[in-house]
Amino acid sequence: MSVFISLLWLAIGSAALYYGAEWLVGGGSKTAKKLGISPLIIGLTLVAYGTSAPELVVSVDAAIAGEGGISIGNVVGSNICNIALILGLCAVITPLTVNRDMLKSDVPVMAVTAVAFCLIYWWQDGVGRSGGLILLAGFILYNIKVIVGAKKEAAANSLNEPAEEDGEKAEKPLYLYLLLAALGLVVLVLGSKAFLKGAIGIAQLTGLSNTVIGLTIVAVGTSLPELATSVVAAIKGERDIAIGNVVGSNIFNILLIMGVAPLIAPLTGANIQFWDLVALLATTFILIPFMITGFRLNRAEGVILLAMYGAYTAWLISCA
């Protein structure tokens, strides 16, 4: 692939990522307003699960092909990237206020799921069907909690909201915002594929090995939808969506993807090292003190997260 074609793919991918994220964040926040729930709930569910679609497809395809290592590595690498790179970058761009309800309920769920995954991995030397069932049950329970909470929040808000102006709902019905969010998601996924194709083309022209490309560019590639969405949300002031997207994606990646994939075929033969799991737990648990102090992620903490991701990536390359 020539330099021009690679740069063209990068340009197309960048534009698609930007507009896809704009539409997904805009449609998601308007959907939350229409439903009478907080943008955080939308970020934890609709946005988070949608932007994790590439990880789901990659991991399920890998399980079907008998490549358990790719399936597990994809989830571990994506979760580390989501926290250290994406939240770190967002916090550097603009300090992120932390929703206290999320800190008390959803962040602990994210931490517990990370620990549960590591225990299952060491217990089964991978993730077998029994481990997958445990994680999938956790995903179902978590979503029941979120749905019940959303219904309570919507009911409470409906009692306190002022009456809408005549014709407001008719002019902008809910389905239009859902369609906008769905369109944004599709454009995001296509944009990530185009950007990744261009980035790999440039990397190959510079002489980087396929191993290094896989550990760096491809690893970040499946997290591009989360990256674009959270950055755009942070810039637009939708901080609950920015953080909720990452927290919800990490929960989704472990509980659903690692719950479904091993049911297709047990995920064995993964070359996940001890320090990969340490990095997963470290990036997960460092968020708790960061979020508790002032209930925000500030720029200094964002720099620390980015430095952690840089150190982890450098270690991966050195071990390649």
JSON list of N, CA and C in Angstrom, two decimals, residues 24-68:
[
{"chain": "A", "resi": 24, "resn": "LEU", "atom": "N", "xyz": [-23.13, 9.74, 18.01]},
{"chain": "A", "resi": 24, "resn": "LEU", "atom": "CA", "xyz": [-23.42, 8.79, 19.08]},
{"chain": "A", "resi": 24, "resn": "LEU", "atom": "C", "xyz": [-23.59, 9.52, 20.42]},
{"chain": "A", "resi": 25, "resn": "VAL", "atom": "N", "xyz": [-22.71, 10.45, 20.72]},
{"chain": "A", "resi": 25, "resn": "VAL", "atom": "CA", "xyz": [-22.82, 11.21, 21.97]},
{"chain": "A", "resi": 25, "resn": "VAL", "atom": "C", "xyz": [-24.07, 12.09, 21.97]},
{"chain": "A", "resi": 26, "resn": "GLY", "atom": "N", "xyz": [-24.30, 12.79, 20.84]},
{"chain": "A", "resi": 26, "resn": "GLY", "atom": "CA", "xyz": [-25.48, 13.64, 20.75]},
{"chain": "A", "resi": 26, "resn": "GLY", "atom": "C", "xyz": [-26.77, 12.85, 20.85]},
{"chain": "A", "resi": 27, "resn": "GLY", "atom": "N", "xyz": [-26.87, 11.76, 20.10]},
{"chain": "A", "resi": 27, "resn": "GLY", "atom": "CA", "xyz": [-28.07, 10.93, 20.15]},
{"chain": "A", "resi": 27, "resn": "GLY", "atom": "C", "xyz": [-28.24, 10.29, 21.51]},
{"chain": "A", "resi": 28, "resn": "GLY", "atom": "N", "xyz": [-27.13, 9.87, 22.12]},
{"chain": "A", "resi": 28, "resn": "GLY", "atom": "CA", "xyz": [-27.21, 9.24, 23.44]},
{"chain": "A", "resi": 28, "resn": "GLY", "atom": "C", "xyz": [-27.67, 10.20, 24.52]},
{"chain": "A", "resi": 29, "resn": "SER", "atom": "N", "xyz": [-27.12, 11.42, 24.53]},
{"chain": "A", "resi": 29, "resn": "SER", "atom": "CA", "xyz": [-27.51, 12.39, 25.55]},
{"chain": "A", "resi": 29, "resn": "SER", "atom": "C", "xyz": [-28.95, 12.83, 25.38]},
{"chain": "A", "resi": 30, "resn": "LYS", "atom": "N", "xyz": [-29.42, 13.00, 24.14]},
{"chain": "A", "resi": 30, "resn": "LYS", "atom": "CA", "xyz": [-30.82, 13.37, 23.90]},
{"chain": "A", "resi": 30, "resn": "LYS", "atom": "C", "xyz": [-31.76, 12.23, 24.26]},
{"chain": "A", "resi": 31, "resn": "THR", "atom": "N", "xyz": [-31.33, 10.99, 24.01]},
{"chain": "A", "resi": 31, "resn": "THR", "atom": "CA", "xyz": [-32.13, 9.84, 24.40]},
{"chain": "A", "resi": 31, "resn": "THR", "atom": "C", "xyz": [-32.30, 9.80, 25.91]},
{"chain": "A", "resi": 32, "resn": "ALA", "atom": "N", "xyz": [-31.22, 10.08, 26.64]},
{"chain": "A", "resi": 32, "resn": "ALA", "atom": "CA", "xyz": [-31.29, 10.11, 28.10]},
{"chain": "A", "resi": 32, "resn": "ALA", "atom": "C", "xyz": [-32.29, 11.16, 28.58]},
{"chain": "A", "resi": 33, "resn": "LYS", "atom": "N", "xyz": [-32.25, 12.33, 27.96]},
{"chain": "A", "resi": 33, "resn": "LYS", "atom": "CA", "xyz": [-33.16, 13.39, 28.35]},
{"chain": "A", "resi": 33, "resn": "LYS", "atom": "C", "xyz": [-34.61, 13.00, 28.07]},
{"chain": "A", "resi": 34, "resn": "LYS", "atom": "N", "xyz": [-34.86, 12.40, 26.90]},
{"chain": "A", "resi": 34, "resn": "LYS", "atom": "CA", "xyz": [-36.21, 11.99, 26.54]},
{"chain": "A", "resi": 34, "resn": "LYS", "atom": "C", "xyz": [-36.76, 10.92, 27.49]},
{"chain": "A", "resi": 35, "resn": "LEU", "atom": "N", "xyz": [-35.88, 10.01, 27.90]},
{"chain": "A", "resi": 35, "resn": "LEU", "atom": "CA", "xyz": [-36.30, 8.91, 28.77]},
{"chain": "A", "resi": 35, "resn": "LEU", "atom": "C", "xyz": [-36.35, 9.32, 30.23]},
{"chain": "A", "resi": 36, "resn": "GLY", "atom": "N", "xyz": [-35.82, 10.51, 30.54]},
{"chain": "A", "resi": 36, "resn": "GLY", "atom": "CA", "xyz": [-35.83, 10.97, 31.92]},
{"chain": "A", "resi": 36, "resn": "GLY", "atom": "C", "xyz": [-34.79, 10.30, 32.79]},
{"chain": "A", "resi": 37, "resn": "ILE", "atom": "N", "xyz": [-33.70, 9.83, 32.17]},
{"chain": "A", "resi": 37, "resn": "ILE", "atom": "CA", "xyz": [-32.62, 9.21, 32.94]},
{"chain": "A", "resi": 37, "resn": "ILE", "atom": "C", "xyz": [-31.33, 10.00, 32.70]},
{"chain": "A", "resi": 38, "resn": "SER", "atom": "N", "xyz": [-30.34, 9.73, 33.54]},
{"chain": "A", "resi": 38, "resn": "SER", "atom": "CA", "xyz": [-29.09, 10.48, 33.43]},
{"chain": "A", "resi": 38, "resn": "SER", "atom": "C", "xyz": [-28.26, 10.00, 32.25]},
{"chain": "A", "resi": 39, "resn": "PRO", "atom": "N", "xyz": [-27.43, 10.90, 31.69]},
{"chain": "A", "resi": 39, "resn": "PRO", "atom": "CA", "xyz": [-26.52, 10.48, 30.62]},
{"chain": "A", "resi": 39, "resn": "PRO", "atom": "C", "xyz": [-25.58, 9.36, 31.07]},
{"chain": "A", "resi": 40, "resn": "LEU", "atom": "N", "xyz": [-25.33, 9.27, 32.39]},
{"chain": "A", "resi": 40, "resn": "LEU", "atom": "CA", "xyz": [-24.46, 8.21, 32.90]},
{"chain": "A", "resi": 40, "resn": "LEU", "atom": "C", "xyz": [-25.02, 6.84, 32.56]},
{"chain": "A", "resi": 41, "resn": "ILE", "atom": "N", "xyz": [-26.35, 6.65, 32.72]},
{"chain": "A", "resi": 41, "resn": "ILE", "atom": "CA", "xyz": [-26.96, 5.35, 32.41]},
{"chain": "A", "resi": 41, "resn": "ILE", "atom": "C", "xyz": [-26.77, 5.02, 30.94]},
{"chain": "A", "resi": 42, "resn": "ILE", "atom": "N", "xyz": [-26.94, 6.02, 30.08]},
{"chain": "A", "resi": 42, "resn": "ILE", "atom": "CA", "xyz": [-26.75, 5.81, 28.64]},
{"chain": "A", "resi": 42, "resn": "ILE", "atom": "C", "xyz": [-25.28, 5.48, 28.36]},
{"chain": "A", "resi": 43, "resn": "GLY", "atom": "N", "xyz": [-24.38, 6.19, 29.04]},
{"chain": "A", "resi": 43, "resn": "GLY", "atom": "CA", "xyz": [-22.96, 5.92, 28.83]},
{"chain": "A", "resi": 43, "resn": "GLY", "atom": "C", "xyz": [-22.56, 4.52, 29.26]},
{"chain": "A", "resi": 44, "resn": "LEU", "atom": "N", "xyz": [-23.17, 4.04, 30.37]},
{"chain": "A", "resi": 44, "resn": "LEU", "atom": "CA", "xyz": [-22.85, 2.72, 30.89]},
{"chain": "A", "resi": 44, "resn": "LEU", "atom": "C", "xyz": [-23.44, 1.59, 30.05]},
{"chain": "A", "resi": 45, "resn": "THR", "atom": "N", "xyz": [-24.48, 1.89, 29.28]},
{"chain": "A", "resi": 45, "resn": "THR", "atom": "CA", "xyz": [-25.19, 0.84, 28.55]},
{"chain": "A", "resi": 45, "resn": "THR", "atom": "C", "xyz": [-25.12, 1.06, 27.04]},
{"chain": "A", "resi": 46, "resn": "LEU", "atom": "N", "xyz": [-26.00, 1.89, 26.50]},
{"chain": "A", "resi": 46, "resn": "LEU", "atom": "CA", "xyz": [-26.12, 2.06, 25.05]},
{"chain": "A", "resi": 46, "resn": "LEU", "atom": "C", "xyz": [-24.77, 2.42, 24.41]},
{"chain": "A", "resi": 47, "resn": "VAL", "atom": "N", "xyz": [-24.09, 3.43, 24.95]},
{"chain": "A", "resi": 47, "resn": "VAL", "atom": "CA", "xyz": [-22.82, 3.87, 24.36]},
{"chain": "A", "resi": 47, "resn": "VAL", "atom": "C", "xyz": [-21.72, 2.84, 24.62]},
{"chain": "A", "resi": 48, "resn": "ALA", "atom": "N", "xyz": [-21.62, 2.37, 25.86]},
{"chain": "A", "resi": 48, "resn": "ALA", "atom": "CA", "xyz": [-20.54, 1.44, 26.21]},
{"chain": "A", "resi": 48, "resn": "ALA", "atom": "C", "xyz": [-20.66, 0.13, 25.45]},
{"chain": "A", "resi": 49, "resn": "TYR", "atom": "N", "xyz": [-21.85, -0.44, 25.41]},
{"chain": "A", "resi": 49, "resn": "TYR", "atom": "CA", "xyz": [-22.02, -1.72, 24.74]},
{"chain": "A", "resi": 49, "resn": "TYR", "atom": "C", "xyz": [-21.85, -1.57, 23.23]},
{"chain": "A", "resi": 50, "resn": "GLY", "atom": "N", "xyz": [-22.31, -0.45, 22.71]},
{"chain": "A", "resi": 50, "resn": "GLY", "atom": "CA", "xyz": [-22.17, -0.22, 21.26]},
{"chain": "A", "resi": 50, "resn": "GLY", "atom": "C", "xyz": [-20.72, -0.09, 20.84]},
{"chain": "A", "resi": 51, "resn": "THR", "atom": "N", "xyz": [-19.94, 0.70, 21.60]},
{"chain": "A", "resi": 51, "resn": "THR", "atom": "CA", "xyz": [-18.55, 0.91, 21.21]},
{"chain": "A", "resi": 51, "resn": "THR", "atom": "C", "xyz": [-17.69, -0.33, 21.47]},
{"chain": "A", "resi": 52, "resn": "SER", "atom": "N", "xyz": [-18.21, -1.28, 22.26]},
{"chain": "A", "resi": 52, "resn": "SER", "atom": "CA", "xyz": [-17.47, -2.53, 22.50]},
{"chain": "A", "resi": 52, "resn": "SER", "atom": "C", "xyz": [-17.79, -3.61, 21.46]},
{"chain": "A", "resi": 53, "resn": "ALA", "atom": "N", "xyz": [-18.62, -3.27, 20.49]},
{"chain": "A", "resi": 53, "resn": "ALA", "atom": "CA", "xyz": [-18.98, -4.25, 19.46]},
{"chain": "A", "resi": 53, "resn": "ALA", "atom": "C", "xyz": [-17.77, -4.83, 18.73]},
{"chain": "A", "resi": 54, "resn": "PRO", "atom": "N", "xyz": [-16.73, -4.01, 18.39]},
{"chain": "A", "resi": 54, "resn": "PRO", "atom": "CA", "xyz": [-15.57, -4.60, 17.71]},
{"chain": "A", "resi": 54, "resn": "PRO", "atom": "C", "xyz": [-14.88, -5.67, 18.55]},
{"chain": "A", "resi": 55, "resn": "GLU", "atom": "N", "xyz": [-14.73, -5.43, 19.86]},
{"chain": "A", "resi": 55, "resn": "GLU", "atom": "CA", "xyz": [-14.12, -6.43, 20.73]},
{"chain": "A", "resi": 55, "resn": "GLU", "atom": "C", "xyz": [-14.94, -7.72, 20.75]},
{"chain": "A", "resi": 56, "resn": "LEU", "atom": "N", "xyz": [-16.27, -7.57, 20.78]},
{"chain": "A", "resi": 56, "resn": "LEU", "atom": "CA", "xyz": [-17.15, -8.75, 20.81]},
{"chain": "A", "resi": 56, "resn": "LEU", "atom": "C", "xyz": [-16.97, -9.57, 19.54]},
{"chain": "A", "resi": 57, "resn": "VAL", "atom": "N", "xyz": [-16.97, -8.91, 18.39]},
{"chain": "A", "resi": 57, "resn": "VAL", "atom": "CA", "xyz": [-16.83, -9.61, 17.11]},
{"chain": "A", "resi": 57, "resn": "VAL", "atom": "C", "xyz": [-15.47, -10.31, 17.03]},
{"chain": "A", "resi": 58, "resn": "VAL", "atom": "N", "xyz": [-14.40, -9.59, 17.38]},
{"chain": "A", "resi": 58, "resn": "VAL", "atom": "CA", "xyz": [-13.05, -10.16, 17.32]},
{"chain": "A", "resi": 58, "resn": "VAL", "atom": "C", "xyz": [-12.93, -11.37, 18.23]},
{"chain": "A", "resi": 59, "resn": "SER", "atom": "N", "xyz": [-13.43, -11.27, 19.46]},
{"chain": "A", "resi": 59, "resn": "SER", "atom": "CA", "xyz": [-13.27, -12.35, 20.44]},
{"chain": "A", "resi": 59, "resn": "SER", "atom": "C", "xyz": [-14.11, -13.57, 20.06]},
{"chain": "A", "resi": 60, "resn": "VAL", "atom": "N", "xyz": [-15.33, -13.36, 19.60]},
{"chain": "A", "resi": 60, "resn": "VAL", "atom": "CA", "xyz": [-16.18, -14.48, 19.20]},
{"chain": "A", "resi": 60, "resn": "VAL", "atom": "C", "xyz": [-15.60, -15.18, 17.98]},
{"chain": "A", "resi": 61, "resn": "ASP", "atom": "N", "xyz": [-15.14, -14.40, 16.99]},
{"chain": "A", "resi": 61, "resn": "ASP", "atom": "CA", "xyz": [-14.51, -14.99, 15.80]},
{"chain": "A", "resi": 61, "resn": "ASP", "atom": "C", "xyz": [-13.28, -15.80, 16.18]},
{"chain": "A", "resi": 62, "resn": "ALA", "atom": "N", "xyz": [-12.49, -15.27, 17.13]},
{"chain": "A", "resi": 62, "resn": "ALA", "atom": "CA", "xyz": [-11.29, -15.98, 17.57]},
{"chain": "A", "resi": 62, "resn": "ALA", "atom": "C", "xyz": [-11.66, -17.28, 18.27]},
{"chain": "A", "resi": 63, "resn": "ALA", "atom": "N", "xyz": [-12.72, -17.25, 19.08]},
{"chain": "A", "resi": 63, "resn": "ALA", "atom": "CA", "xyz": [-13.17, -18.47, 19.77]},
{"chain": "A", "resi": 63, "resn": "ALA", "atom": "C", "xyz": [-13.61, -19.53, 18.77]},
{"chain": "A", "resi": 64, "resn": "ILE", "atom": "N", "xyz": [-14.35, -19.11, 17.75]},
{"chain": "A", "resi": 64, "resn": "ILE", "atom": "CA", "xyz": [-14.82, -20.04, 16.72]},
{"chain": "A", "resi": 64, "resn": "ILE", "atom": "C", "xyz": [-13.63, -20.65, 15.98]},
{"chain": "A", "resi": 65, "resn": "ALA", "atom": "N", "xyz": [-12.59, -19.85, 15.77]},
{"chain": "A", "resi": 65, "resn": "ALA", "atom": "CA", "xyz": [-11.40, -20.33, 15.05]},
{"chain": "A", "resi": 65, "resn": "ALA", "atom": "C", "xyz": [-10.45, -21.11, 15.95]},
{"chain": "A", "resi": 66, "resn": "GLY", "atom": "N", "xyz": [-10.80, -21.22, 17.23]},
{"chain": "A", "resi": 66, "resn": "GLY", "atom": "CA", "xyz": [-9.94, -21.94, 18.17]},
{"chain": "A", "resi": 66, "resn": "GLY", "atom": "C", "xyz": [-8.74, -21.14, 18.63]},
{"chain": "A", "resi": 67, "resn": "GLU", "atom": "N", "xyz": [-8.77, -19.82, 18.46]},
{"chain": "A", "resi": 67, "resn": "GLU", "atom": "CA", "xyz": [-7.67, -18.94, 18.88]},
{"chain": "A", "resi": 67, "resn": "GLU", "atom": "C", "xyz": [-8.04, -18.28, 20.21]},
{"chain": "A", "resi": 68, "resn": "GLY", "atom": "N", "xyz": [-8.03, -19.08, 21.29]},
{"chain": "A", "resi": 68, "resn": "GLY", "atom": "CA", "xyz": [-8.41, -18.56, 22.60]},
{"chain": "A", "resi": 68, "resn": "GLY", "atom": "C", "xyz": [-7.52, -17.44, 23.08]}
]
